[in-house]
Coordinates of C-alpha atoms (C1' of nucleotides) in Angstrom, one line a residue:
Chain N
M611 CA 54.0 3.5 16.3
L612 CA 50.8 3.3 14.3
R613 CA 51.1 2.6 10.6
V614 CA 48.0 3.2 8.4
A615 CA 48.1 2.0 4.8
T616 CA 45.7 2.6 2.0
W617 CA 45.6 0.3 -1.1
N618 CA 43.2 0.0 -4.0
V619 CA 43.6 -3.7 -4.5
N620 CA 41.3 -4.1 -7.6
S621 CA 39.5 -7.2 -6.3
I622 CA 40.4 -8.7 -2.9
R623 CA 39.5 -12.2 -4.1
S624 CA 42.1 -12.2 -6.9
R625 CA 44.6 -10.2 -4.8
K626 CA 44.5 -11.7 -1.3
E627 CA 47.7 -13.7 -1.7
L628 CA 49.6 -10.6 -2.8
V629 CA 48.1 -8.6 0.1
F630 CA 49.3 -11.2 2.6
M631 CA 52.7 -11.3 1.1
W632 CA 52.9 -7.5 1.4
L633 CA 51.8 -7.6 5.0
E634 CA 54.8 -9.8 5.8
R635 CA 57.0 -7.0 4.3
V636 CA 55.1 -4.1 5.9
P637 CA 53.0 -5.3 8.8
V638 CA 50.9 -2.2 9.2
E639 CA 48.5 -1.9 12.1
I640 CA 45.7 -0.6 9.9
L641 CA 45.1 -1.5 6.3
C642 CA 42.4 0.3 4.3
L643 CA 41.4 -1.4 1.1
Q644 CA 39.4 -0.1 -1.9
E645 CA 37.8 -1.8 -4.8
L646 CA 37.1 -5.1 -3.1
K647 CA 34.8 -6.0 -6.0
T648 CA 33.0 -8.5 -3.9
E649 CA 30.2 -8.8 -1.5
T650 CA 30.9 -8.7 2.3
H651 CA 30.3 -12.4 2.8
N652 CA 33.1 -13.2 0.3
F653 CA 35.7 -11.1 2.1
P654 CA 38.6 -13.3 3.4
F655 CA 37.9 -12.6 7.1
L656 CA 39.6 -15.7 8.3
D657 CA 42.9 -15.2 6.6
F658 CA 43.1 -11.7 8.0
E659 CA 42.0 -13.0 11.5
R660 CA 44.9 -15.4 11.4
L661 CA 47.3 -12.4 11.1
G662 CA 45.5 -10.6 14.0
Y663 CA 43.4 -8.2 12.0
K664 CA 39.7 -7.5 12.7
C665 CA 38.0 -6.5 9.5
Y666 CA 35.2 -4.0 8.9
V667 CA 33.9 -4.6 5.4
H668 CA 31.4 -2.7 3.2
G669 CA 31.3 -4.9 0.2
Q670 CA 29.6 -4.8 -3.2
K671 CA 29.2 -7.2 -6.0
A672 CA 31.6 -6.6 -8.9
Y673 CA 32.2 -2.9 -8.3
N674 CA 33.6 -0.7 -5.5
G675 CA 33.7 -2.1 -1.9
V676 CA 35.9 -0.9 0.9
A677 CA 37.3 -2.4 4.1
I678 CA 39.4 -1.4 7.2
C679 CA 41.5 -4.2 8.6
S680 CA 42.8 -3.3 12.0
K681 CA 45.0 -4.8 14.7
F682 CA 42.9 -2.9 17.2
G683 CA 39.1 -3.0 17.4
L684 CA 37.2 0.0 16.1
E685 CA 34.1 1.7 17.5
D686 CA 31.3 3.7 15.9
V687 CA 31.9 2.0 12.6
F688 CA 29.9 3.6 9.8
K689 CA 29.3 2.8 6.2
G690 CA 28.4 5.3 3.5
I691 CA 28.0 9.1 3.9
G692 CA 24.4 9.2 4.9
D693 CA 23.2 10.3 1.4
A694 CA 20.9 7.8 -0.3
K695 CA 21.9 9.0 -3.7
F696 CA 25.5 7.9 -3.2
D697 CA 25.1 5.2 -0.6
V698 CA 23.7 2.8 -3.2
E699 CA 27.4 2.2 -3.9
S700 CA 29.9 0.9 -1.3
R701 CA 32.6 3.6 -1.3
V702 CA 33.0 4.7 2.3
I703 CA 33.7 3.0 5.6
G704 CA 35.0 4.6 8.8
G705 CA 35.4 4.1 12.5
R706 CA 37.0 5.3 15.7
L707 CA 40.1 4.1 17.5
K708 CA 40.0 6.0 20.8
D709 CA 40.1 9.7 19.8
L710 CA 41.3 8.9 16.3
W711 CA 38.8 8.7 13.4
L712 CA 39.6 6.6 10.4
I713 CA 37.8 7.2 7.1
N714 CA 38.4 5.1 4.1
C715 CA 36.9 6.2 0.8
Y716 CA 36.9 5.1 -2.8
F717 CA 36.0 8.2 -4.8
P718 CA 34.5 7.8 -8.3
H719 CA 36.7 7.5 -11.3
G720 CA 34.7 9.9 -13.6
E721 CA 35.5 8.2 -16.9
E722 CA 35.9 11.4 -19.0
R723 CA 35.0 15.1 -19.0
G724 CA 31.4 16.0 -19.6
G725 CA 29.8 12.6 -19.2
K726 CA 27.4 11.5 -16.5
K727 CA 30.0 9.8 -14.5
F728 CA 32.1 12.9 -14.5
Y729 CA 29.4 15.0 -12.9
Y730 CA 28.7 12.1 -10.5
K731 CA 32.3 12.3 -9.4
L732 CA 32.1 16.0 -8.7
E733 CA 28.7 15.6 -7.0
F734 CA 30.2 12.8 -4.9
Y735 CA 33.0 15.1 -3.7
D736 CA 30.3 17.7 -2.9
A737 CA 28.2 15.2 -0.9
F738 CA 31.4 14.0 0.9
C739 CA 32.2 17.5 2.1
K740 CA 28.6 17.9 3.3
F741 CA 29.0 14.6 5.2
L742 CA 32.2 15.9 6.8
D743 CA 30.4 19.1 7.8
R744 CA 27.6 17.2 9.4
S745 CA 29.6 14.5 11.2
F746 CA 33.0 15.9 12.0
S747 CA 35.0 19.0 12.9
P748 CA 38.4 20.0 11.6
S749 CA 39.5 20.0 15.2
D750 CA 38.9 16.2 15.4
K751 CA 41.8 13.9 14.9
I752 CA 40.9 12.3 11.5
V753 CA 42.9 10.2 9.1
L754 CA 41.1 10.2 5.8
V755 CA 42.6 7.7 3.3
G756 CA 41.7 6.3 0.0
D757 CA 41.7 6.4 -3.8
M758 CA 40.7 9.9 -4.5
N759 CA 41.0 9.4 -8.3
V760 CA 42.5 12.9 -8.6
A761 CA 46.1 14.0 -8.9
L762 CA 46.3 17.2 -6.9
E763 CA 49.0 19.1 -8.8
D764 CA 51.1 18.8 -11.9
I765 CA 53.9 17.4 -9.8
D766 CA 51.6 14.5 -9.1
V767 CA 51.5 13.2 -12.7
Y768 CA 54.4 12.0 -14.8
D769 CA 53.7 14.3 -17.7
P770 CA 51.1 17.1 -17.2
V771 CA 51.3 18.0 -20.9
V772 CA 50.6 14.5 -22.1
L773 CA 47.9 14.1 -19.5
K774 CA 46.2 17.4 -20.1
D775 CA 42.4 17.0 -19.9
T776 CA 42.7 13.3 -19.0
I777 CA 40.6 12.1 -16.1
G778 CA 42.1 12.7 -12.7
T779 CA 44.0 15.8 -13.7
M780 CA 41.4 18.3 -14.7
P781 CA 40.8 21.6 -12.9
E782 CA 37.3 20.8 -11.8
E783 CA 38.5 17.6 -10.2
R784 CA 41.4 19.2 -8.5
Q785 CA 39.1 21.9 -7.2
A786 CA 36.8 19.2 -5.8
L787 CA 39.7 17.4 -4.1
R788 CA 41.1 20.7 -2.7
R789 CA 37.8 21.3 -1.0
L790 CA 38.8 18.5 1.4
L791 CA 42.0 20.4 2.1
D792 CA 40.1 23.6 2.6
W793 CA 37.8 21.8 5.0
G794 CA 40.8 21.1 7.3
F795 CA 42.8 18.2 5.9
V796 CA 46.5 18.2 5.1
D797 CA 48.0 16.0 2.4
A798 CA 50.5 14.1 4.6
F799 CA 52.9 13.0 1.8
R800 CA 53.1 16.5 0.3
Y801 CA 53.4 18.0 3.8
L802 CA 56.6 16.0 4.5
Y803 CA 57.9 16.0 1.0
P804 CA 57.0 19.3 -0.8
N805 CA 59.0 18.5 -3.9
K806 CA 59.0 14.7 -4.1
V807 CA 57.7 13.1 -7.3
E808 CA 56.0 9.9 -6.4
F809 CA 53.1 8.0 -7.9
T810 CA 50.6 5.6 -6.5
W811 CA 48.9 4.4 -9.7
W812 CA 50.2 3.2 -13.0
D813 CA 48.0 2.0 -15.9
Y814 CA 48.2 -1.7 -16.7
I815 CA 48.5 -0.8 -20.4
G816 CA 51.8 -0.4 -22.1
G817 CA 54.0 -1.3 -19.2
A818 CA 53.5 2.1 -17.7
V819 CA 54.9 1.0 -14.3
W820 CA 58.3 0.2 -15.9
K821 CA 58.5 3.7 -17.4
N822 CA 57.2 5.2 -14.1
Q823 CA 54.4 6.8 -16.0
G824 CA 52.0 7.1 -13.1
M825 CA 49.9 9.5 -11.1
R826 CA 49.5 10.2 -7.3
I827 CA 45.8 9.6 -6.7
D828 CA 45.9 7.7 -3.4
Y829 CA 46.3 9.8 -0.3
I830 CA 46.6 10.0 3.4
F831 CA 44.9 13.1 4.5
I832 CA 45.1 14.2 8.2
T833 CA 43.7 17.0 10.3
E834 CA 46.0 19.5 11.9
H835 CA 46.1 17.9 15.3
L836 CA 47.8 14.9 13.8
L837 CA 50.6 16.8 12.1
K838 CA 53.0 16.6 15.0
S839 CA 52.4 12.8 15.2
L840 CA 53.2 12.2 11.6
K841 CA 56.6 10.6 11.1
D842 CA 56.7 9.4 7.5
V843 CA 54.6 8.7 4.4
F844 CA 55.8 6.3 1.7
V845 CA 54.6 4.5 -1.4
D846 CA 55.7 0.9 -1.6
T847 CA 56.0 0.0 -5.2
W848 CA 57.1 -3.6 -4.5
A849 CA 53.6 -5.0 -4.8
R850 CA 52.9 -3.0 -8.0
K851 CA 56.1 -4.3 -9.6
K852 CA 55.5 -7.9 -8.8
R853 CA 54.6 -10.1 -11.8
Q854 CA 53.4 -13.2 -9.9
P855 CA 50.9 -13.0 -8.3
K856 CA 49.6 -10.3 -10.7
P857 CA 49.6 -6.9 -9.2
S858 CA 46.9 -4.3 -8.7
D859 CA 47.3 -1.1 -10.7
H860 CA 47.7 0.8 -7.5
A861 CA 50.6 0.7 -4.9
P862 CA 49.9 0.8 -1.2
V863 CA 50.6 4.2 0.6
V864 CA 51.7 4.0 4.2
G865 CA 51.5 6.7 6.9
V866 CA 53.6 6.3 10.0
F867 CA 52.4 8.0 13.2
E868 CA 53.8 8.3 16.7
L869 CA 50.8 9.0 18.8
Chain G
M368 CA 56.6 -49.9 -30.5
L369 CA 54.1 -47.2 -31.5
R370 CA 51.9 -45.7 -28.9
V371 CA 48.9 -43.7 -30.2
A372 CA 46.9 -41.7 -27.6
T373 CA 43.6 -39.8 -27.9
W374 CA 42.7 -37.1 -25.4
N375 CA 39.9 -34.6 -25.3
V376 CA 41.7 -31.9 -23.4
N377 CA 38.9 -29.3 -23.2
S378 CA 41.1 -26.3 -24.1
I379 CA 44.8 -26.8 -24.9
R380 CA 45.6 -23.3 -23.6
S381 CA 44.4 -24.1 -20.1
R382 CA 45.5 -27.7 -20.2
K383 CA 49.0 -27.6 -21.7
E384 CA 50.9 -27.9 -18.4
L385 CA 48.9 -31.0 -17.6
V386 CA 49.4 -32.5 -21.1
F387 CA 53.2 -32.0 -20.7
M388 CA 53.2 -33.6 -17.3
W389 CA 51.3 -36.5 -18.7
L390 CA 53.7 -36.9 -21.6
E391 CA 56.5 -37.4 -19.0
R392 CA 54.5 -40.3 -17.6
V393 CA 53.5 -41.8 -20.9
P394 CA 55.7 -40.5 -23.7
V395 CA 53.5 -41.7 -26.6
E396 CA 54.8 -41.4 -30.1
I397 CA 51.5 -39.9 -31.4
L398 CA 49.1 -37.8 -29.4
C399 CA 45.7 -36.9 -30.9
L400 CA 43.9 -34.0 -29.2
Q401 CA 40.3 -32.8 -29.3
E402 CA 38.5 -29.7 -28.2
L403 CA 41.5 -27.4 -28.5
K404 CA 39.1 -24.5 -28.2
T405 CA 41.6 -22.1 -29.8
E406 CA 42.7 -21.0 -33.2
T407 CA 45.7 -22.7 -34.8
H408 CA 48.0 -19.8 -34.2
N409 CA 47.5 -20.0 -30.4
F410 CA 48.5 -23.7 -30.3
P411 CA 51.6 -24.3 -28.2
F412 CA 53.7 -25.5 -31.1
L413 CA 57.0 -24.6 -29.5
D414 CA 56.4 -26.5 -26.2
F415 CA 55.6 -29.6 -28.2
E416 CA 58.6 -29.1 -30.5
R417 CA 60.9 -29.0 -27.5
L418 CA 59.6 -32.5 -26.7
G419 CA 60.2 -33.7 -30.2
Y420 CA 56.7 -33.5 -31.5
K421 CA 55.7 -32.1 -34.9
C422 CA 52.1 -30.8 -34.6
Y423 CA 49.4 -30.8 -37.2
V424 CA 46.7 -28.5 -36.0
H425 CA 43.1 -27.7 -37.2
G426 CA 42.1 -25.1 -34.7
Q427 CA 38.9 -23.1 -34.1
K428 CA 38.1 -20.2 -31.8
A429 CA 36.2 -21.2 -28.6
Y430 CA 34.8 -24.5 -29.9
N431 CA 36.1 -27.8 -31.3
G432 CA 39.7 -27.9 -32.7
V433 CA 41.8 -31.0 -33.2
A434 CA 45.5 -31.8 -33.5
I435 CA 47.9 -34.6 -34.1
C436 CA 51.2 -34.3 -32.3
S437 CA 53.7 -36.8 -33.7
K438 CA 57.3 -37.8 -33.1
F439 CA 57.3 -38.8 -36.8
G440 CA 56.4 -36.5 -39.7
L441 CA 53.1 -37.1 -41.4
E442 CA 52.3 -36.9 -45.1
D443 CA 49.1 -36.3 -46.9
V444 CA 47.7 -34.3 -43.9
F445 CA 44.0 -33.4 -44.4
K446 CA 41.5 -31.3 -42.4
G447 CA 37.8 -31.9 -42.5
I448 CA 35.8 -34.5 -44.3
G449 CA 35.3 -32.7 -47.6
D450 CA 31.7 -31.7 -46.8
A451 CA 31.2 -28.0 -46.6
K452 CA 28.2 -28.4 -44.3
F453 CA 30.3 -30.0 -41.6
D454 CA 33.7 -28.5 -42.4
V455 CA 32.7 -25.1 -41.0
E456 CA 33.7 -26.7 -37.7
S457 CA 37.2 -28.0 -37.0
R458 CA 36.5 -31.6 -36.0
V459 CA 38.7 -33.8 -38.1
I460 CA 42.4 -34.0 -38.9
G461 CA 44.3 -36.9 -40.4
G462 CA 47.5 -37.9 -42.1
R463 CA 49.7 -40.8 -43.2
L464 CA 52.7 -42.3 -41.6
K465 CA 54.2 -44.7 -44.2
D466 CA 51.3 -47.1 -44.9
L467 CA 49.4 -46.2 -41.7
W468 CA 46.6 -43.7 -41.8
L469 CA 45.8 -41.7 -38.7
I470 CA 42.4 -40.0 -38.4
N471 CA 41.5 -37.9 -35.3
C472 CA 37.9 -36.8 -34.9
Y473 CA 35.8 -34.9 -32.4
F474 CA 32.3 -36.0 -33.0
P475 CA 29.4 -33.6 -32.0
H476 CA 28.0 -33.9 -28.5
G477 CA 24.3 -33.7 -29.5
E478 CA 23.0 -32.0 -26.4
E479 CA 19.7 -33.9 -26.1
R480 CA 17.3 -36.1 -28.0
G481 CA 15.2 -34.4 -30.6
G482 CA 17.0 -31.1 -30.8
K483 CA 18.8 -29.6 -33.8
K484 CA 22.2 -30.5 -32.3
F485 CA 21.0 -34.1 -31.9
Y486 CA 20.2 -34.5 -35.6
Y487 CA 23.4 -32.7 -36.5
K488 CA 25.3 -35.4 -34.6
L489 CA 23.6 -38.2 -36.5
E490 CA 24.1 -36.4 -39.8
F491 CA 27.7 -35.9 -38.9
Y492 CA 28.2 -39.6 -38.4
D493 CA 26.5 -40.1 -41.7
A494 CA 28.7 -37.7 -43.5
F495 CA 31.7 -39.2 -41.8
C496 CA 30.9 -42.7 -43.2
K497 CA 30.5 -41.2 -46.7
F498 CA 33.9 -39.6 -46.2
L499 CA 35.4 -43.0 -45.3
D500 CA 33.7 -44.6 -48.4
R501 CA 35.1 -41.9 -50.7
S502 CA 38.6 -41.7 -49.2
F503 CA 39.6 -45.1 -47.7
S504 CA 39.1 -48.8 -48.0
P505 CA 38.6 -51.2 -45.0
S506 CA 41.7 -53.0 -46.3
D507 CA 43.8 -49.9 -45.5
K508 CA 45.7 -49.7 -42.3
I509 CA 43.8 -47.0 -40.4
V510 CA 43.8 -45.9 -36.8
L511 CA 40.7 -43.7 -36.2
V512 CA 40.7 -42.1 -32.8
G513 CA 38.8 -39.5 -31.0
D514 CA 35.9 -38.4 -28.8
M515 CA 33.0 -40.2 -30.4
N516 CA 30.5 -38.8 -27.8
V517 CA 28.7 -42.2 -27.8
A518 CA 29.0 -45.1 -25.3
L519 CA 28.7 -48.2 -27.6
E520 CA 27.1 -50.7 -25.1
D521 CA 25.6 -50.7 -21.7
I522 CA 28.9 -52.0 -20.4
D523 CA 30.4 -48.7 -21.4
V524 CA 28.3 -46.6 -19.0
Y525 CA 28.3 -46.7 -15.1
D526 CA 24.6 -47.2 -14.9
P527 CA 22.5 -47.9 -18.0
V528 CA 19.3 -47.5 -16.1
V529 CA 20.2 -44.1 -14.6
L530 CA 21.6 -43.0 -18.0
K531 CA 18.7 -44.2 -20.1
D532 CA 17.8 -41.7 -22.8
T533 CA 20.7 -39.4 -21.8
I534 CA 22.9 -38.1 -24.5
G535 CA 25.6 -40.5 -25.6
T536 CA 23.7 -43.7 -24.7
M537 CA 20.7 -43.6 -27.0
P538 CA 20.0 -46.3 -29.7
E539 CA 20.1 -43.8 -32.6
E540 CA 23.6 -42.7 -31.5
R541 CA 24.8 -46.2 -30.9
Q542 CA 23.6 -47.2 -34.3
A543 CA 25.4 -44.3 -35.8
L544 CA 28.7 -45.2 -34.1
R545 CA 28.2 -48.9 -35.0
R546 CA 28.2 -47.9 -38.7
L547 CA 31.9 -47.2 -38.3
L548 CA 32.4 -50.7 -37.0
D549 CA 30.3 -52.0 -39.9
W550 CA 32.4 -50.1 -42.3
G551 CA 35.5 -52.0 -41.2
F552 CA 36.7 -50.8 -37.9
V553 CA 37.3 -52.7 -34.7
D554 CA 37.0 -51.1 -31.2
A555 CA 40.5 -51.9 -30.0
F556 CA 39.8 -51.7 -26.3
R557 CA 36.8 -54.0 -26.5
Y558 CA 38.6 -56.4 -28.8
L559 CA 41.3 -57.0 -26.2
Y560 CA 39.0 -56.8 -23.2
P561 CA 35.5 -58.1 -24.0
N562 CA 34.2 -57.8 -20.4
K563 CA 36.3 -54.9 -18.9
V564 CA 34.4 -52.0 -17.5
E565 CA 36.4 -48.8 -18.1
F566 CA 35.4 -45.2 -18.7
T567 CA 37.1 -42.3 -20.5
W568 CA 34.8 -39.4 -19.5
W569 CA 33.4 -38.4 -16.1
D570 CA 31.2 -35.3 -15.6
Y571 CA 32.8 -32.4 -13.8
I572 CA 29.6 -32.1 -11.8
G573 CA 29.1 -33.8 -8.4
G574 CA 32.5 -35.4 -8.2
A575 CA 31.5 -38.1 -10.7
V576 CA 35.2 -39.2 -11.1
W577 CA 35.5 -40.1 -7.5
K578 CA 32.5 -42.3 -7.7
N579 CA 33.7 -43.7 -11.1
Q580 CA 30.4 -42.5 -12.6
G581 CA 31.6 -42.3 -16.2
M582 CA 31.2 -43.4 -19.7
R583 CA 33.5 -44.8 -22.4
I584 CA 33.1 -42.4 -25.3
D585 CA 36.7 -42.0 -26.5
Y586 CA 38.0 -44.8 -28.7
I587 CA 40.8 -46.2 -30.7
F588 CA 39.3 -47.8 -33.8
I589 CA 41.5 -49.9 -36.1
T590 CA 41.1 -51.7 -39.3
E591 CA 41.5 -55.5 -39.4
H592 CA 45.0 -55.4 -40.8
L593 CA 46.2 -53.8 -37.6
L594 CA 44.7 -56.3 -35.2
K595 CA 47.8 -58.5 -35.2
S596 CA 49.9 -55.5 -34.3
L597 CA 47.7 -54.4 -31.4
K598 CA 49.4 -55.1 -28.1
D599 CA 47.4 -53.1 -25.5
V600 CA 44.8 -50.4 -25.0
F601 CA 44.5 -48.6 -21.7
V602 CA 42.9 -45.6 -20.1
D603 CA 45.1 -43.5 -17.9
T604 CA 43.0 -41.9 -15.2
W605 CA 45.9 -40.2 -13.6
A606 CA 45.4 -36.9 -15.5
R607 CA 41.6 -37.0 -14.9
K608 CA 42.1 -37.4 -11.1
K609 CA 44.7 -34.6 -10.7
R610 CA 43.4 -31.6 -8.9
Q611 CA 46.3 -29.3 -9.7
P612 CA 46.5 -28.3 -12.5
K613 CA 42.8 -28.8 -13.1
P614 CA 41.9 -31.8 -15.2
S615 CA 39.9 -32.2 -18.4
D616 CA 36.7 -34.2 -18.0
H617 CA 38.2 -36.8 -20.3
A618 CA 41.1 -39.2 -19.7
P619 CA 43.6 -40.1 -22.3
V620 CA 43.3 -43.5 -24.0
V621 CA 46.5 -45.1 -25.3
G622 CA 46.8 -47.8 -28.0
V623 CA 50.1 -49.8 -28.1
F624 CA 51.2 -51.3 -31.4
E625 CA 54.1 -53.4 -32.5
L626 CA 54.4 -52.8 -36.2
Chain Y
dG692 C1' 45.5 -5.0 -19.3
dG693 C1' 43.2 -6.9 -15.7
dG694 C1' 39.2 -7.5 -13.0
dT695 C1' 34.0 -8.4 -12.8
dA696 C1' 29.3 -10.6 -14.7
dA697 C1' 26.2 -13.2 -17.7
dC698 C1' 25.9 -16.3 -21.2
dT699 C1' 26.8 -20.6 -23.9
dG700 C1' 28.7 -25.3 -24.8
dG701 C1' 30.0 -29.6 -22.9
Chain B
dC596 C1' 31.6 -27.9 -12.9
dC597 C1' 34.8 -25.8 -16.1
dA598 C1' 36.0 -24.1 -20.3
dG599 C1' 35.2 -20.3 -23.7
dT600 C1' 32.7 -15.8 -25.2
dT601 C1' 31.1 -10.7 -25.1
dA602 C1' 30.3 -6.5 -22.5
dC603 C1' 31.4 -3.3 -18.8
dC604 C1' 34.5 -0.7 -15.6
dC605 C1' 38.7 1.3 -14.3

DNA sequence: GGGTAACTGG
DNA sequence: CCAGTTACCC
């Protein structure tokens, strides 16, 4: 069994205790983290080592930052997407475990429609697709995980009417995310559960998590070769609902594979 | 027995747990606090009430702020020194318990010799003496406590050579503080222990507390009528040496009276 | 609402 | 070194 988790932790320094508590509950083999909000040298390598994880970290001060913590050593580890315009930010890290590629990405938030950050988000998706074209083939075994900052369908938000034209739900963004599916990925959660309403992110404001007012913006995408190995995908809201230590606004998503 | 304590807590919001732990050790009847660093409405009135204290609070956002927490109700509570120039900051609070006046003051730090804040400190002392002249008589029973931000004598600093011309030790400042003694106050600690070397403040920097590199800048001053009632004065370093919760850089000073 | 940084006061 | 602040990001 191979369990691959993705979790936007919103600062690894302030969240590491929670992460280790969660790993006791769900000791996944591979944990992909986003929004480390710290430089690589501040990453808690030793704490993860004690639990048997080797960590591959692409840190950044204050913003972004991604890591893969794996029980198995990775090869061909890469950072960024080979595009200088976007690689000034630490949003992508990947590597290979035998014939399985892992890619962990923190896609831009976008802020609001029409602004500079909104176009940056769309352009990032564009650049990411080009990176896929250059570096991979849809016939590869690839697990692409991360915070995509887009809810794919209306079923992926708690209220599509209330959230109309809010960031993460707009047609341009959904189209950008769908290009990853068009390229050759399958949304593992939706593949197994076509009608299930589950969210991975809830705003800190107004106790949204208690009213389950969330969005599904964190994903496990897999290429077709992996579909037969996919056993389950689940969102663990335990860590999001904890009050002490304080939670991230995202919950971890876990994919279970039998390879 | 009446125990009166003075403690610069360096933010009551971040120090309240420590204060309540300390009150279990030394349940003083009257606790005078300085550097609340918060507005009056954020003061933890309820926590103190649970322990039987009535609190008189003169708060301020971010800087200064003083309070008297008393097991007995006070009358004629006043805030400030009646001088608009200095009363824009919350540095003084006082009140009367029967025939005993309590005055709690946080004197300015002064930063360094020659600067604006240095003259402000000296002028504050001047204005404070004028306030005493206007409002009190040396024949009154008065307990004046607080962070005076001045070490009276060389014996009150860990190394007068090293600290020469550093803030809190300079002749101008000592002269300003001595004017309170000239007015009619007695330094209760020094009265009982003429040769004792004890400090009330240690810099956070460089682990000064562990090397006992401190200064005595927090005082219990009393008028002559109270000398016969004075039983003891002690500095409790317990709270300063605690690591969890984090300490203030000042230790509480306690005066014990038999009235 | 919760994290970061840079600044200021002590 | 340890508080507080404002400003920025999500």
